[in-house]
C-alpha cells in the first residue's frame, strides 16, 4: 500500500484540491473558535446570526468542505473548520503586516485604535498618551474594567490593546497566545492610617504587617499574590476583613481605620490621614502589560500607540526612581 493510501481519509479527495480561501471566512472561523457560539460572534461583530450562517454556507460552498456541525451550543467547528481557524492568525497577521508597510510608505499612522484598560494603569498612562496623539491621525476609543488577571486575555478579542497587569511576570495568566509588551514595573505599597503604629517606619516587612487587619482584593486578582506570599513567608494567615476591587474605596476605608491595604505607587496620591510605605522581602511590584492579538499588533497605528505607551511607562519609572527588570 503506498503512502498516499495509508493516510487516514479525513477529508474526501475533492476537498484537498487547491481552493481560494477568503480572509473574511478565516476571520469568521477564528471568531467562532474563540467565542464559542454564533450568537457571541454576532454580538461582537454587530451582525445577525442569520448573516453569519449565510457566510458560513458561502464559505462551505466555495471551499467544498463542511466547516461547522450542530452541537448543543448551536454549532461547532469540524476538523476542517478548526484547521482553517488555526491558520487564520498567520494569514491575517501577514495581511496586516503588508497593510502596515503600505501605511508607512504613504504617510503617518492613522485610523481607529481601541484600548481597554485597568483603571489604575489607565489613570497614569492615558492622559499623556492623549496629549501625544493630539496632532496625529490616530483616533482612540477607550473602555475600562477591573477584572481577574486570567480574564484580561479575553478582552483582547474586542480591543486592539488591553492594558493589564500581573505580579508574577511579563505575561498575565491566560495571555500566552497574545503579544505581550511590558509597559512599566510599578511598586505596590502598603497603605495605612497616618497615625498607625507602623507609620513611623520607612519600610515594612512581612513580619511587620502579618498580624494586622487587611483590606484585600478578590481571589485571582494580581494584588492577592502579595498577602499570599506574606502568609507563606511567615507561616501565619492574613486576616482579610474585606475583599474589594476599587483602590479609592480601599484608601478611604483605610483612612477610617478599617485595616491596612495595598495600593499602586504611580496612581496613588495619598489623601490626608493615610500614608504609603514600601514592602520589602516579598515581591511587591506589578508589571503593567499591553496585550494585543498578533494580527492587530501588526497594524501601524496599534504599534505606534504601543510604542508611545512604552515610552510613557519608562518615564513614569524614571520619575519614581524605579529600576527596570
Short mmCIF file of C-alpha atoms in Angstrom, two decimals:
data_model
loop_
_atom_site.label_atom_id
_atom_site.label_comp_id
_atom_site.label_asym_id
_atom_site.label_seq_id
_atom_site.Cartn_x
_atom_site.Cartn_y
_atom_site.Cartn_z
CA UNK A 1 0.00 0.00 0.00
CA UNK A 2 1.53 3.35 -0.99
CA UNK A 3 1.96 6.28 1.44
CA UNK A 4 -0.98 8.16 -0.02
CA UNK A 5 -3.37 5.28 0.56
CA UNK A 6 -2.07 4.69 4.07
CA UNK A 7 -3.10 8.16 5.24
CA UNK A 8 -6.48 8.47 7.02
CA UNK A 9 -9.17 9.69 4.63
CA UNK A 10 -10.13 12.58 6.92
CA UNK A 11 -11.50 14.66 4.03
CA UNK A 12 -12.62 13.40 0.61
CA UNK A 13 -10.03 13.93 -2.16
CA UNK A 14 -12.03 16.74 -3.78
CA UNK A 15 -11.77 18.70 -0.51
CA UNK A 16 -7.97 18.63 -0.72
CA UNK A 17 -7.72 20.27 -4.13
CA UNK A 18 -6.38 23.87 -4.10
CA UNK A 19 -9.14 26.32 -3.20
CA UNK A 20 -9.32 30.07 -2.98
CA UNK A 21 -9.61 30.96 0.71
CA UNK A 22 -11.01 34.37 1.53
CA UNK A 23 -9.56 36.08 4.64
CA UNK A 24 -13.04 37.10 5.76
CA UNK A 25 -14.01 33.43 6.00
CA UNK A 26 -10.87 32.66 8.01
CA UNK A 27 -11.67 35.52 10.36
CA UNK A 28 -15.19 34.22 10.91
CA UNK A 29 -13.90 30.73 11.72
CA UNK A 30 -11.34 32.17 14.11
CA UNK A 31 -14.08 34.15 15.87
CA UNK A 32 -16.22 31.04 16.24
CA UNK A 33 -13.25 29.16 17.71
CA UNK A 34 -12.51 32.00 20.15
CA UNK A 35 -16.05 32.89 21.22
CA UNK A 36 -17.74 29.52 21.06
CA UNK A 37 -21.12 30.40 19.56
CA UNK A 38 -22.52 32.19 16.54
CA UNK A 39 -24.59 34.36 18.87
CA UNK A 40 -21.45 35.57 20.66
CA UNK A 41 -19.74 36.28 17.34
CA UNK A 42 -22.82 38.16 16.15
CA UNK A 43 -22.83 40.37 19.24
CA UNK A 44 -19.12 41.12 18.93
CA UNK A 45 -19.22 41.89 15.20
CA UNK A 46 -22.59 43.68 15.21
CA UNK A 47 -24.06 41.26 12.68
CA UNK A 48 -27.04 38.96 12.82
CA UNK A 49 -26.68 35.21 13.37
CA UNK A 50 -28.51 34.64 10.09
CA UNK A 51 -25.94 36.76 8.22
CA UNK A 52 -23.14 34.74 9.78
CA UNK A 53 -24.88 31.47 8.89
CA UNK A 54 -25.21 32.68 5.31
CA UNK A 55 -21.48 33.48 5.20
CA UNK A 56 -20.67 30.02 6.54
CA UNK A 57 -22.78 28.41 3.82
CA UNK A 58 -21.00 30.54 1.21
CA UNK A 59 -17.60 29.53 2.60
CA UNK A 60 -18.55 25.84 2.61
CA UNK A 61 -19.76 26.08 -0.98
CA UNK A 62 -16.61 27.88 -2.16
CA UNK A 63 -14.27 25.51 -0.31
CA UNK A 64 -16.32 22.36 -0.94
CA UNK A 65 -15.90 21.29 2.66
CA UNK A 66 -18.10 21.21 5.74
CA UNK A 67 -16.85 23.82 8.24
CA UNK A 68 -19.36 23.58 11.10
CA UNK A 69 -21.69 20.97 12.51
CA UNK A 70 -24.55 21.13 15.03
CA UNK A 71 -23.89 20.71 18.73
CA UNK A 72 -25.61 21.55 22.00
CA UNK A 73 -24.45 25.21 21.87
CA UNK A 74 -25.54 25.71 18.27
CA UNK A 75 -22.59 24.83 16.05
CA UNK A 76 -19.01 23.71 16.45
CA UNK A 77 -16.12 23.64 14.01
CA UNK A 78 -15.46 20.47 12.07
CA UNK A 79 -11.85 19.26 11.77
CA UNK A 80 -11.58 21.22 8.52
CA UNK A 81 -13.05 24.31 10.15
CA UNK A 82 -10.67 24.02 13.09
CA UNK A 83 -7.70 23.63 10.74
CA UNK A 84 -8.63 26.85 8.94
CA UNK A 85 -9.32 28.70 12.20
CA UNK A 86 -5.86 27.77 13.49
CA UNK A 87 -4.26 29.15 10.34
CA UNK A 88 -6.23 32.38 10.44
CA UNK A 89 -3.86 34.26 12.76
CA UNK A 90 -0.90 33.67 10.45
CA UNK A 91 -2.77 34.73 7.32
CA UNK A 92 -4.47 37.76 8.86
CA UNK A 93 -1.22 38.87 10.54
CA UNK A 94 0.56 38.67 7.18
CA UNK A 95 -2.09 40.84 5.57
CA UNK A 96 -1.83 43.30 8.45
CA UNK A 97 1.96 43.49 8.00
CA UNK A 98 1.51 44.34 4.33
CA UNK A 99 -1.04 47.00 5.24
CA UNK A 100 1.36 48.41 7.85
CA UNK A 101 4.14 48.69 5.28
CA UNK A 102 1.76 50.44 2.90
CA UNK A 103 0.68 52.84 5.65
CA UNK A 104 4.31 53.61 6.48
CA UNK A 105 5.12 54.25 2.83
CA UNK A 106 2.14 56.50 2.17
CA UNK A 107 2.02 58.64 5.30
CA UNK A 108 1.66 58.82 9.05
CA UNK A 109 -0.07 56.08 11.08
CA UNK A 110 -3.78 56.66 11.09
CA UNK A 111 -7.07 55.09 11.98
CA UNK A 112 -9.05 53.94 15.00
CA UNK A 113 -7.28 52.18 17.88
CA UNK A 114 -9.42 50.69 20.65
CA UNK A 115 -7.94 50.44 24.15
CA UNK A 116 -9.36 48.59 27.14
CA UNK A 117 -7.59 49.31 30.39
CA UNK A 118 -7.29 48.53 34.03
CA UNK A 119 -8.39 51.83 35.67
CA UNK A 120 -5.34 52.40 37.88
CA UNK A 121 -2.96 51.86 34.95
CA UNK A 122 -5.07 53.93 32.59
CA UNK A 123 -5.06 56.76 35.11
CA UNK A 124 -1.32 57.30 34.69
CA UNK A 125 -0.82 56.15 31.08
CA UNK A 126 -3.74 57.54 29.12
CA UNK A 127 -3.58 61.30 29.86
CA UNK A 128 -0.02 61.61 28.48
CA UNK A 129 -0.96 59.30 25.60
CA UNK A 130 -3.85 61.57 24.60
CA UNK A 131 -1.53 64.57 24.67
CA UNK A 132 0.99 62.83 22.42
CA UNK A 133 -1.65 61.80 19.89
CA UNK A 134 -3.42 65.16 19.77
CA UNK A 135 -1.87 66.20 16.45
CA UNK A 136 -1.85 62.71 14.93
CA UNK A 137 -4.29 60.96 12.60
CA UNK A 138 -4.94 58.25 15.21
CA UNK A 139 -8.29 58.20 17.00
CA UNK A 140 -8.76 56.30 20.26
CA UNK A 141 -11.75 54.58 21.78
CA UNK A 142 -11.47 53.72 25.48
CA UNK A 143 -13.02 51.21 27.84
CA UNK A 144 -12.12 50.30 31.42
CA UNK A 145 -12.54 47.16 33.51
CA UNK A 146 -11.20 45.82 36.79
CA UNK A 147 -11.08 42.05 36.43
CA UNK A 148 -9.10 38.99 37.48
CA UNK A 149 -5.69 38.51 35.87
CA UNK A 150 -6.77 35.50 33.82
CA UNK A 151 -9.69 37.44 32.28
CA UNK A 152 -7.70 40.17 30.53
CA UNK A 153 -6.77 37.97 27.57
CA UNK A 154 -10.40 37.52 26.56
CA UNK A 155 -10.80 41.30 26.31
CA UNK A 156 -8.22 41.29 23.50
CA UNK A 157 -10.91 39.73 21.31
CA UNK A 158 -12.62 43.13 21.21
CA UNK A 159 -9.86 45.71 21.78
CA UNK A 160 -6.71 46.45 19.81
CA UNK A 161 -4.76 46.99 23.04
CA UNK A 162 -5.64 45.71 26.51
CA UNK A 163 -3.69 47.28 29.38
CA UNK A 164 -3.46 44.56 32.02
CA UNK A 165 -1.24 43.73 34.98
CA UNK A 166 0.50 40.79 36.61
CA UNK A 167 2.50 40.25 39.78
CA UNK A 168 4.08 37.01 38.57
CA UNK A 169 5.73 38.10 35.32
CA UNK A 170 5.52 39.83 31.96
CA UNK A 171 2.72 37.66 30.57
CA UNK A 172 -0.57 37.63 32.52
CA UNK A 173 -2.12 34.22 33.07
CA UNK A 174 -4.08 33.11 30.02
CA UNK A 175 -2.38 35.56 27.64
CA UNK A 176 0.28 33.20 26.31
CA UNK A 177 -1.05 33.36 22.73
CA UNK A 178 -1.06 37.17 22.61
CA UNK A 179 1.61 39.79 22.00
CA UNK A 180 2.62 40.99 25.49
CA UNK A 181 4.53 44.25 25.91
CA UNK A 182 5.64 45.28 29.40
CA UNK A 183 4.97 48.99 29.79
CA UNK A 184 6.21 49.55 33.34
CA UNK A 185 7.12 47.89 36.61
CA UNK A 186 5.18 49.56 39.41
CA UNK A 187 5.80 49.02 43.14
CA UNK A 188 2.79 48.06 45.25
CA UNK A 189 2.93 49.81 48.62
CA UNK A 190 1.23 49.23 51.95
CA UNK A 191 -1.36 51.91 52.71
CA UNK A 192 -2.10 52.57 56.38
CA UNK A 193 -3.58 55.31 58.58
CA UNK A 194 -1.18 58.18 59.22
CA UNK A 195 -1.49 57.59 62.98
CA UNK A 196 -0.90 53.82 62.70
CA UNK A 197 1.84 52.22 64.81
CA UNK A 198 3.69 51.26 61.60
CA UNK A 199 3.52 54.72 60.03
CA UNK A 200 6.79 55.74 61.67
CA UNK A 201 8.73 53.09 59.74
CA UNK A 202 10.27 53.97 56.38
CA UNK A 203 9.71 50.44 55.04
CA UNK A 204 7.78 47.39 56.16
CA UNK A 205 8.41 43.64 56.25
CA UNK A 206 6.09 40.64 56.21
CA UNK A 207 6.56 40.26 59.97
CA UNK A 208 5.53 43.89 60.49
CA UNK A 209 2.19 43.54 58.69
CA UNK A 210 1.09 39.93 59.21
CA UNK A 211 -0.87 40.46 62.43
CA UNK A 212 -2.91 43.46 61.25
CA UNK A 213 -6.35 43.50 59.64
CA UNK A 214 -6.19 43.73 55.85
CA UNK A 215 -8.39 45.12 53.11
CA UNK A 216 -7.67 42.64 50.34
CA UNK A 217 -8.74 42.09 46.74
CA UNK A 218 -10.83 39.23 45.30
CA UNK A 219 -9.07 35.92 44.74
CA UNK A 220 -7.49 35.75 41.30
CA UNK A 221 -6.67 39.45 41.23
CA UNK A 222 -2.92 40.11 40.98
CA UNK A 223 -2.56 42.02 44.27
CA UNK A 224 -3.80 38.95 46.17
CA UNK A 225 -0.45 37.28 45.42
CA UNK A 226 1.24 39.65 47.90
CA UNK A 227 -0.66 38.67 51.08
CA UNK A 228 -0.41 35.05 49.94
CA UNK A 229 3.38 35.47 49.78
CA UNK A 230 3.31 37.06 53.25
CA UNK A 231 1.39 34.05 54.57
CA UNK A 232 3.91 31.66 53.04
CA UNK A 233 6.86 33.62 54.42
CA UNK A 234 5.52 33.94 57.97
CA UNK A 235 3.58 30.69 58.23
CA UNK A 236 0.58 32.62 59.56
CA UNK A 237 -2.69 33.63 57.89
CA UNK A 238 -3.51 37.17 56.80
CA UNK A 239 -6.84 38.32 58.24
CA UNK A 240 -8.74 39.97 55.39
CA UNK A 241 -11.67 41.98 56.71
CA UNK A 242 -12.92 42.79 53.18
CA UNK A 243 -12.07 41.90 49.59
CA UNK A 244 -12.54 44.97 47.40
CA UNK A 245 -11.72 45.96 43.82
CA UNK A 246 -11.68 49.75 43.90
CA UNK A 247 -8.44 51.38 45.05
CA UNK A 248 -10.12 54.63 46.07
CA UNK A 249 -12.56 52.70 48.27
CA UNK A 250 -9.68 50.81 49.88
CA UNK A 251 -7.88 54.09 50.59
CA UNK A 252 -10.95 55.69 52.15
CA UNK A 253 -11.64 52.68 54.39
CA UNK A 254 -8.01 52.53 55.48
CA UNK A 255 -8.31 56.18 56.44
CA UNK A 256 -11.36 55.25 58.52
CA UNK A 257 -9.33 52.66 60.44
CA UNK A 258 -10.75 49.52 58.80
CA UNK A 259 -7.30 47.99 58.31
CA UNK A 260 -4.27 48.22 56.05
CA UNK A 261 -4.13 47.51 52.33
CA UNK A 262 -2.11 47.62 49.13
CA UNK A 263 -2.08 50.38 46.52
CA UNK A 264 -0.07 51.00 43.34
CA UNK A 265 2.52 53.72 43.75
CA UNK A 266 2.18 55.62 40.46
CA UNK A 267 -1.56 56.22 40.59
CA UNK A 268 -1.97 56.81 44.34
CA UNK A 269 -1.92 60.34 45.70
CA UNK A 270 -2.46 59.65 49.40
CA UNK A 271 -5.31 61.61 50.94
CA UNK A 272 -4.81 63.33 54.27
CA UNK A 273 -4.86 60.72 57.00
CA UNK A 274 -3.17 57.88 55.10
CA UNK A 275 0.44 57.11 54.14
CA UNK A 276 2.20 54.68 51.81
CA UNK A 277 5.14 52.55 52.88
CA UNK A 278 7.20 50.18 50.69
CA UNK A 279 7.05 46.47 51.46
CA UNK A 280 10.39 44.65 51.37
CA UNK A 281 11.31 40.97 51.47
CA UNK A 282 8.46 39.84 49.19
CA UNK A 283 7.70 40.53 45.53
CA UNK A 284 5.59 43.67 45.82
CA UNK A 285 5.51 45.08 42.31
CA UNK A 286 3.33 44.56 39.29
CA UNK A 287 4.10 44.56 35.60
CA UNK A 288 1.74 46.74 33.60
CA UNK A 289 1.38 44.88 30.32
CA UNK A 290 -0.17 45.74 26.95
CA UNK A 291 -1.86 42.77 25.26
CA UNK A 292 -2.81 42.52 21.58
CA UNK A 293 -3.82 39.80 19.19
CA UNK A 294 -0.95 39.19 16.72
CA UNK A 295 -2.84 40.50 13.69
CA UNK A 296 -3.99 43.65 15.48
CA UNK A 297 -0.46 44.30 16.75
CA UNK A 298 0.79 44.38 13.15
CA UNK A 299 -1.26 47.49 12.37
CA UNK A 300 1.00 50.54 12.21
CA UNK A 301 -1.40 52.63 14.30
CA UNK A 302 -1.56 49.96 17.02
CA UNK A 303 2.21 49.58 17.15
CA UNK A 304 2.59 53.36 17.26
CA UNK A 305 0.25 53.62 20.25
CA UNK A 306 2.02 50.72 21.97
CA UNK A 307 5.39 52.40 21.44
CA UNK A 308 4.05 55.61 22.99
CA UNK A 309 2.80 53.63 26.00
CA UNK A 310 6.22 52.01 26.44
CA UNK A 311 7.91 55.41 26.50
CA UNK A 312 5.35 56.79 28.94
CA UNK A 313 5.91 53.79 31.20
CA UNK A 314 9.67 54.32 31.16
CA UNK A 315 9.17 57.99 32.06
CA UNK A 316 6.95 57.02 35.00
CA UNK A 317 9.56 54.60 36.30
CA UNK A 318 12.26 57.24 35.99
CA UNK A 319 10.07 59.80 37.78
CA UNK A 320 9.58 57.46 40.74
CA UNK A 321 13.12 56.08 40.73
CA UNK A 322 12.05 52.54 39.82
CA UNK A 323 14.64 50.41 38.06
CA UNK A 324 13.78 48.22 35.09
CA UNK A 325 13.60 44.44 35.49
#
